[in-house]
């Protein structure tokens, strides 16, 4: 999308906004770090009543803030997503609004069109092939357990964690995804994250701190890493270093669903391969937007809007709220406009 078209489209969207529009298996073993059998809540706070999750699965998510469903996405779908990613990297397709990201350790001279120089594609909602992931019935069946029936896809990524160049820049610091979202309540938001191949500690699997979703949103900033930090890879400093950590070893097609306040990150890729995963954050379409001015999210808003203006011509006076309304997509149920 050229800059004038992107700016015009956003202005049209903004002209129709109301005050509170939302626009925007099995339990995974935890090696003793968390016990689903010891949890007996008076009521469920983080999951919805339906016949999809078992009682044990609901209890596990309530206590730990994440749940892995094994072999959820088919090999055929993952093959199609991988093929489309390769086409994007080669420049054969250029989806509107897509953001292509590269690891900070890759020299500019090496940034030729290639899968080996792209660490992530973000905001692929205009790519019909990749966006199929967000509408897969097997994904939405579980998403509804956390958001309810009216579901918006609000943020999309295909991550291609590169072999680390020796500076450990392929790491992602421990963070909470809610830092990136200007809408609430947090309990109506969930991430679906699917492994596109075998993922373990060697190639940088997800690391989660069980139970931290019960806390609050902590201040985020760039960590002071000697090798450098990738754009928008914010991290938190204020967390209990003694909190048990669980490394999610996953096979191709396994999908983890997790709460936006769950503290998580990923290690550096020690192999020579590229670790791929595809993900989408979903939110109930009756969430409400907040003004992030004066909060710990304000720095992120300023940074992301500078990028949106430079790449897509998004108006300079737009807000993070405007951006999510601009790129949010209804995938199930109805969009609520108040």
Coordinates of C-alpha atoms in Angstrom, one line a residue:
X1 CA 0.0 0.0 0.0
X2 CA 1.5 3.4 -0.9
X3 CA 1.7 6.1 1.7
X4 CA -1.2 8.2 0.4
X5 CA -3.5 5.2 0.2
X6 CA -2.5 4.0 3.7
X7 CA -3.0 7.4 5.2
X8 CA -6.4 7.9 3.4
X9 CA -7.6 4.5 4.6
X10 CA -6.7 5.2 8.2
X11 CA -8.4 8.6 8.1
X12 CA -11.5 6.9 6.7
X13 CA -11.4 4.3 9.5
X14 CA -10.9 7.0 12.1
X15 CA -14.0 8.9 10.8
X16 CA -16.2 5.9 11.7
X17 CA -14.9 5.3 15.2
X18 CA -17.0 5.2 18.3
X19 CA -15.8 5.8 21.8
X20 CA -15.2 2.2 22.9
X21 CA -15.0 0.1 19.8
X22 CA -12.7 -2.9 20.2
X23 CA -11.6 -3.2 16.6
X24 CA -8.6 -3.8 17.3
X25 CA -5.0 -31.3 23.5
X26 CA -3.3 -31.8 26.6
X27 CA -1.8 -29.7 29.3
X28 CA 1.9 -29.3 28.8
X29 CA 4.2 -31.0 31.3
X30 CA 6.1 -28.6 33.5
X31 CA 8.6 -30.8 35.2
X32 CA 7.2 -30.1 38.6
X33 CA 7.2 -26.3 38.2
X34 CA 3.4 -26.1 38.3
X35 CA 0.8 -28.6 39.5
X36 CA -2.7 -28.5 38.0
X37 CA -3.9 -31.0 40.6
X38 CA -3.3 -28.6 43.5
X39 CA -5.5 -25.8 42.1
X40 CA -9.1 -25.5 43.2
X41 CA -10.4 -22.0 42.3
X42 CA -13.8 -20.7 43.5
X43 CA -14.4 -19.7 39.9
X44 CA -12.6 -19.5 36.6
X45 CA -11.1 -16.1 35.8
X46 CA -9.1 -16.7 32.6
X47 CA -11.2 -19.3 30.7
X48 CA -14.7 -19.5 29.4
X49 CA -17.4 -22.1 29.9
X50 CA -17.6 -24.4 26.9
X51 CA -17.1 -28.1 26.0
X52 CA -13.6 -27.6 24.3
X53 CA -11.2 -27.6 27.3
X54 CA -11.2 -30.3 29.9
X55 CA -11.4 -29.4 33.5
X56 CA -7.8 -30.3 33.9
X57 CA -6.8 -28.0 31.0
X58 CA -8.8 -25.1 32.4
X59 CA -7.2 -25.6 35.8
X60 CA -3.8 -25.7 34.2
X61 CA -4.3 -22.4 32.3
X62 CA -5.9 -20.7 35.3
X63 CA -2.9 -21.6 37.4
X64 CA -0.1 -21.2 34.9
X65 CA -1.3 -18.8 32.1
X66 CA -0.5 -21.0 29.2
X67 CA -1.6 -24.3 27.6
X68 CA 0.0 -26.4 24.8
X69 CA -2.2 -28.3 22.4
X70 CA -0.2 -31.0 20.6
X71 CA -0.3 -31.5 16.9
X72 CA -3.0 -28.8 16.3
X73 CA -2.0 -27.4 12.9
X74 CA -1.5 -29.8 10.0
X75 CA 1.7 -30.4 8.2
X76 CA 0.0 -29.3 4.9
X77 CA -0.9 -25.9 6.4
X78 CA 2.5 -25.3 7.8
X79 CA 4.1 -26.2 4.4
X80 CA 1.9 -23.6 2.8
X81 CA 2.8 -20.9 5.4
X82 CA 6.5 -21.7 4.9
X83 CA 6.2 -21.4 1.1
X84 CA 4.4 -18.1 1.4
X85 CA 7.1 -16.8 3.7
X86 CA 9.8 -17.7 1.2
X87 CA 7.9 -15.9 -1.5
X88 CA 7.8 -12.8 0.6
X89 CA 11.5 -13.0 1.4
X90 CA 12.3 -13.3 -2.3
X91 CA 10.1 -10.3 -3.1
X92 CA 7.7 -12.3 -5.2
X93 CA 4.7 -11.1 -3.2
X94 CA 4.5 -7.8 -1.3
X95 CA 1.5 -7.7 1.0
X96 CA 0.3 -4.3 2.0
X97 CA 1.2 -3.1 5.5
X98 CA 3.7 -6.0 6.0
X99 CA 6.7 -5.2 8.1
X100 CA 9.9 -7.1 7.4
X101 CA 12.4 -7.2 10.3
X102 CA 16.0 -8.3 10.3
X103 CA 18.3 -9.2 13.2
X104 CA 20.4 -6.2 14.4
X105 CA 23.6 -8.3 13.9
X106 CA 23.1 -8.6 10.2
X107 CA 25.2 -6.1 8.3
X108 CA 23.3 -3.8 5.9
X109 CA 25.5 -5.0 3.0
X110 CA 24.1 -8.5 3.6
X111 CA 20.5 -7.5 3.4
X112 CA 19.7 -9.0 0.0
X113 CA 16.3 -10.5 -0.6
X114 CA 16.6 -13.9 1.1
X115 CA 15.0 -16.0 3.8
X116 CA 18.4 -15.9 5.6
X117 CA 18.3 -12.2 6.2
X118 CA 14.7 -11.9 7.4
X119 CA 14.1 -12.6 11.1
X120 CA 10.4 -11.8 11.2
X121 CA 7.5 -10.7 9.1
X122 CA 4.9 -8.8 11.1
X123 CA 1.4 -7.5 10.4
X124 CA 0.6 -10.0 7.6
X125 CA -3.2 -9.4 7.8
X126 CA -3.3 -8.4 4.1
X127 CA -1.6 -11.6 3.0
X128 CA -4.5 -14.0 2.3
X129 CA -2.3 -17.1 2.6
X130 CA -0.6 -16.3 5.9
X131 CA -3.8 -14.8 7.3
X132 CA -5.5 -18.2 6.8
X133 CA -3.7 -19.2 10.0
X134 CA -5.7 -16.7 12.0
X135 CA -9.0 -18.2 10.7
X136 CA -8.2 -21.9 11.0
X137 CA -11.2 -23.6 12.7
X138 CA -8.8 -25.6 14.9
X139 CA -7.2 -22.4 16.2
X140 CA -10.4 -20.4 16.7
X141 CA -12.0 -23.3 18.6
X142 CA -9.4 -22.9 21.3
X143 CA -9.2 -19.1 21.1
X144 CA -12.9 -18.8 21.9
X145 CA -12.1 -20.5 25.2
X146 CA -10.3 -17.4 26.3
X147 CA -11.9 -14.5 24.4
X148 CA -15.5 -15.5 23.9
X149 CA -17.3 -15.9 20.6
X150 CA -16.6 -12.4 19.0
X151 CA -12.9 -12.7 18.0
X152 CA -10.6 -10.1 16.4
X153 CA -7.1 -10.9 15.1
X154 CA -5.1 -7.9 16.3
X155 CA -1.4 -8.8 15.7
X156 CA 0.3 -11.3 13.5
X157 CA 3.8 -12.6 13.1
X158 CA 5.9 -15.3 11.4
X159 CA 9.1 -15.5 13.3
X160 CA 12.3 -16.9 11.6
X161 CA 14.8 -16.9 14.4
X162 CA 18.2 -16.9 12.7
X163 CA 21.3 -18.8 13.8
X164 CA 23.0 -16.5 16.3
X165 CA 25.9 -14.5 14.9
X166 CA 27.8 -14.9 18.1
X167 CA 26.4 -11.8 19.9
X168 CA 23.3 -13.5 21.2
X169 CA 21.1 -10.9 19.5
X170 CA 18.7 -13.6 18.4
X171 CA 17.4 -13.8 22.1
X172 CA 14.1 -12.2 23.0
X173 CA 14.2 -10.7 26.5
X174 CA 11.6 -11.7 29.1
X175 CA 8.5 -9.5 28.5
X176 CA 4.7 -9.3 28.6
X177 CA 2.8 -9.0 25.4
X178 CA 0.2 -6.6 27.0
X179 CA 2.9 -3.9 26.8
X180 CA 2.3 -3.8 23.0
X181 CA -1.5 -3.6 23.2
X182 CA -3.7 -0.5 24.0
X183 CA -6.9 -2.4 24.9
X184 CA -8.3 -4.2 27.9
X185 CA -9.3 -6.3 29.7
X186 CA -6.2 -8.4 29.5
X187 CA -8.2 -11.6 30.3
X188 CA -10.0 -11.2 26.9
X189 CA -6.7 -11.4 25.0
X190 CA -4.8 -14.5 24.0
X191 CA -1.9 -15.5 21.8
X192 CA -1.8 -18.6 19.6
X193 CA 1.8 -19.5 18.8
X194 CA 2.5 -22.5 16.5
X195 CA 5.8 -24.3 16.0
X196 CA 6.6 -24.8 12.3
X197 CA 9.3 -27.4 13.2
X198 CA 10.9 -29.1 16.2
X199 CA 11.7 -26.4 18.7
X200 CA 13.9 -26.8 21.8
X201 CA 16.5 -24.9 23.9
X202 CA 19.1 -25.4 21.2
X203 CA 17.2 -23.3 18.6
X204 CA 15.6 -20.9 21.0
X205 CA 12.3 -22.2 22.3
X206 CA 9.9 -20.2 24.3
X207 CA 10.6 -19.8 28.0
X208 CA 7.7 -19.0 30.3
X209 CA 7.4 -18.1 33.9
X210 CA 4.2 -20.0 35.1
X211 CA 1.7 -18.1 37.1
X212 CA 3.0 -14.6 36.3
X213 CA -0.2 -13.8 34.3
X214 CA -1.8 -13.2 37.7
X215 CA 0.4 -10.1 38.2
X216 CA 0.2 -6.7 36.6
X217 CA 1.8 -5.0 33.6
X218 CA 5.4 -4.2 34.5
X219 CA 7.6 -1.4 33.0
X220 CA 9.5 -2.4 29.9
X221 CA 12.7 -1.0 28.4
X222 CA 15.5 -2.2 26.1
X223 CA 17.9 -4.4 27.9
X224 CA 21.6 -3.3 28.0
X225 CA 23.0 -6.2 26.0
X226 CA 26.5 -5.9 24.6
X227 CA 25.7 -7.4 21.2
X228 CA 22.7 -5.1 20.7
X229 CA 19.0 -5.5 20.9
X230 CA 16.5 -5.8 18.0
X231 CA 13.9 -3.1 17.4
X232 CA 11.0 -3.3 19.8
X233 CA 12.5 -6.2 21.7
X234 CA 11.6 -4.6 25.0
X235 CA 12.2 -6.5 28.3
X236 CA 11.3 -6.2 31.9
X237 CA 13.8 -6.0 34.8
X238 CA 11.4 -6.2 37.7
X239 CA 10.7 -9.9 38.1
X240 CA 11.5 -12.7 40.5
X241 CA 14.7 -14.3 39.2
X242 CA 13.9 -17.3 41.4
X243 CA 10.6 -17.9 39.7
X244 CA 10.5 -21.3 38.0
X245 CA 11.1 -21.2 34.3
X246 CA 9.6 -23.7 31.8
X247 CA 11.2 -24.2 28.4
X248 CA 8.5 -25.3 25.9
X249 CA 9.9 -28.1 23.7
X250 CA 7.4 -28.3 20.8
X251 CA 7.0 -30.3 17.7
X252 CA 5.8 -29.1 14.3
X253 CA 2.1 -28.2 14.6
X254 CA 2.1 -27.9 18.4
X255 CA 0.4 -24.7 19.5
X256 CA 0.7 -22.8 22.8
X257 CA -2.0 -20.4 23.9
X258 CA -0.9 -17.9 26.5
X259 CA -2.2 -14.9 28.5
X260 CA -0.8 -11.4 27.6
X261 CA 0.5 -10.8 31.1
X262 CA 2.5 -14.1 31.2
X263 CA 6.2 -13.3 31.4
X264 CA 8.0 -15.1 28.6
X265 CA 10.9 -14.8 26.1
X266 CA 13.1 -17.0 24.0
X267 CA 16.8 -18.0 24.0
X268 CA 19.4 -17.5 21.3
X269 CA 19.5 -19.9 18.4
X270 CA 22.6 -22.1 18.8
X271 CA 22.1 -24.1 15.7
X272 CA 22.7 -23.4 12.0
X273 CA 19.1 -23.7 11.1
X274 CA 16.3 -21.1 11.1
X275 CA 13.7 -21.6 13.8
X276 CA 10.2 -20.8 12.5
X277 CA 6.9 -20.2 14.3
X278 CA 3.7 -18.5 13.3
X279 CA 1.5 -16.6 15.7
X280 CA -1.5 -14.3 16.1
X281 CA -2.8 -12.4 19.1
X282 CA -6.6 -12.4 19.4
X283 CA -8.9 -10.2 21.4
X284 CA -12.6 -10.1 22.2
X285 CA -14.2 -7.5 19.9
X286 CA -15.9 -6.0 23.0
X287 CA -12.6 -5.0 24.6
X288 CA -12.1 -1.3 25.2
X289 CA -9.2 1.0 24.2
X290 CA -7.1 2.9 26.7
X291 CA -5.0 6.0 26.3
X292 CA -1.4 5.0 26.9
X293 CA -0.2 8.5 27.5
X294 CA 1.5 8.7 30.9
X295 CA 2.0 4.9 31.1
X296 CA 4.9 2.6 30.6
X297 CA 3.5 1.9 27.1
X298 CA 3.9 5.5 25.9
X299 CA 7.5 5.0 24.7
X300 CA 6.5 2.0 22.6
X301 CA 3.6 4.1 21.1
X302 CA 6.0 6.8 20.0
X303 CA 8.4 4.4 18.5
X304 CA 5.9 2.3 16.6
X305 CA 4.1 5.3 15.2
X306 CA 7.3 6.7 13.9
X307 CA 7.8 3.4 12.0
X308 CA 4.2 3.4 10.8
X309 CA 4.5 6.9 9.4
X310 CA 7.8 6.2 7.7
X311 CA 6.7 2.9 6.1
X312 CA 3.0 3.4 5.5
X313 CA 2.3 7.1 5.7
X314 CA 0.2 6.7 8.8
X315 CA -0.5 10.3 10.0
X316 CA 2.0 11.5 12.6
X317 CA -0.7 12.5 15.0
X318 CA -2.2 9.0 15.0
X319 CA -2.1 6.9 18.2
X320 CA -1.4 3.3 19.0
X321 CA -5.2 2.8 19.4
X322 CA -5.7 4.1 15.8
X323 CA -3.1 1.7 14.5
X324 CA -4.7 -1.4 16.0
X325 CA -8.1 -0.3 14.7
X326 CA -6.5 0.1 11.3
X327 CA -5.0 -3.4 11.2
X328 CA -7.5 -5.5 13.3
X329 CA -9.5 -8.1 11.5
X330 CA -12.7 -9.8 12.6
X331 CA -12.3 -13.5 12.2
X332 CA -15.4 -14.9 14.1
X333 CA -18.6 -13.5 15.5
X334 CA -19.5 -9.9 15.3
X335 CA -17.6 -6.7 15.7
X336 CA -19.1 -4.5 18.4
X337 CA -19.2 -0.7 17.7
X338 CA -20.3 1.4 20.7

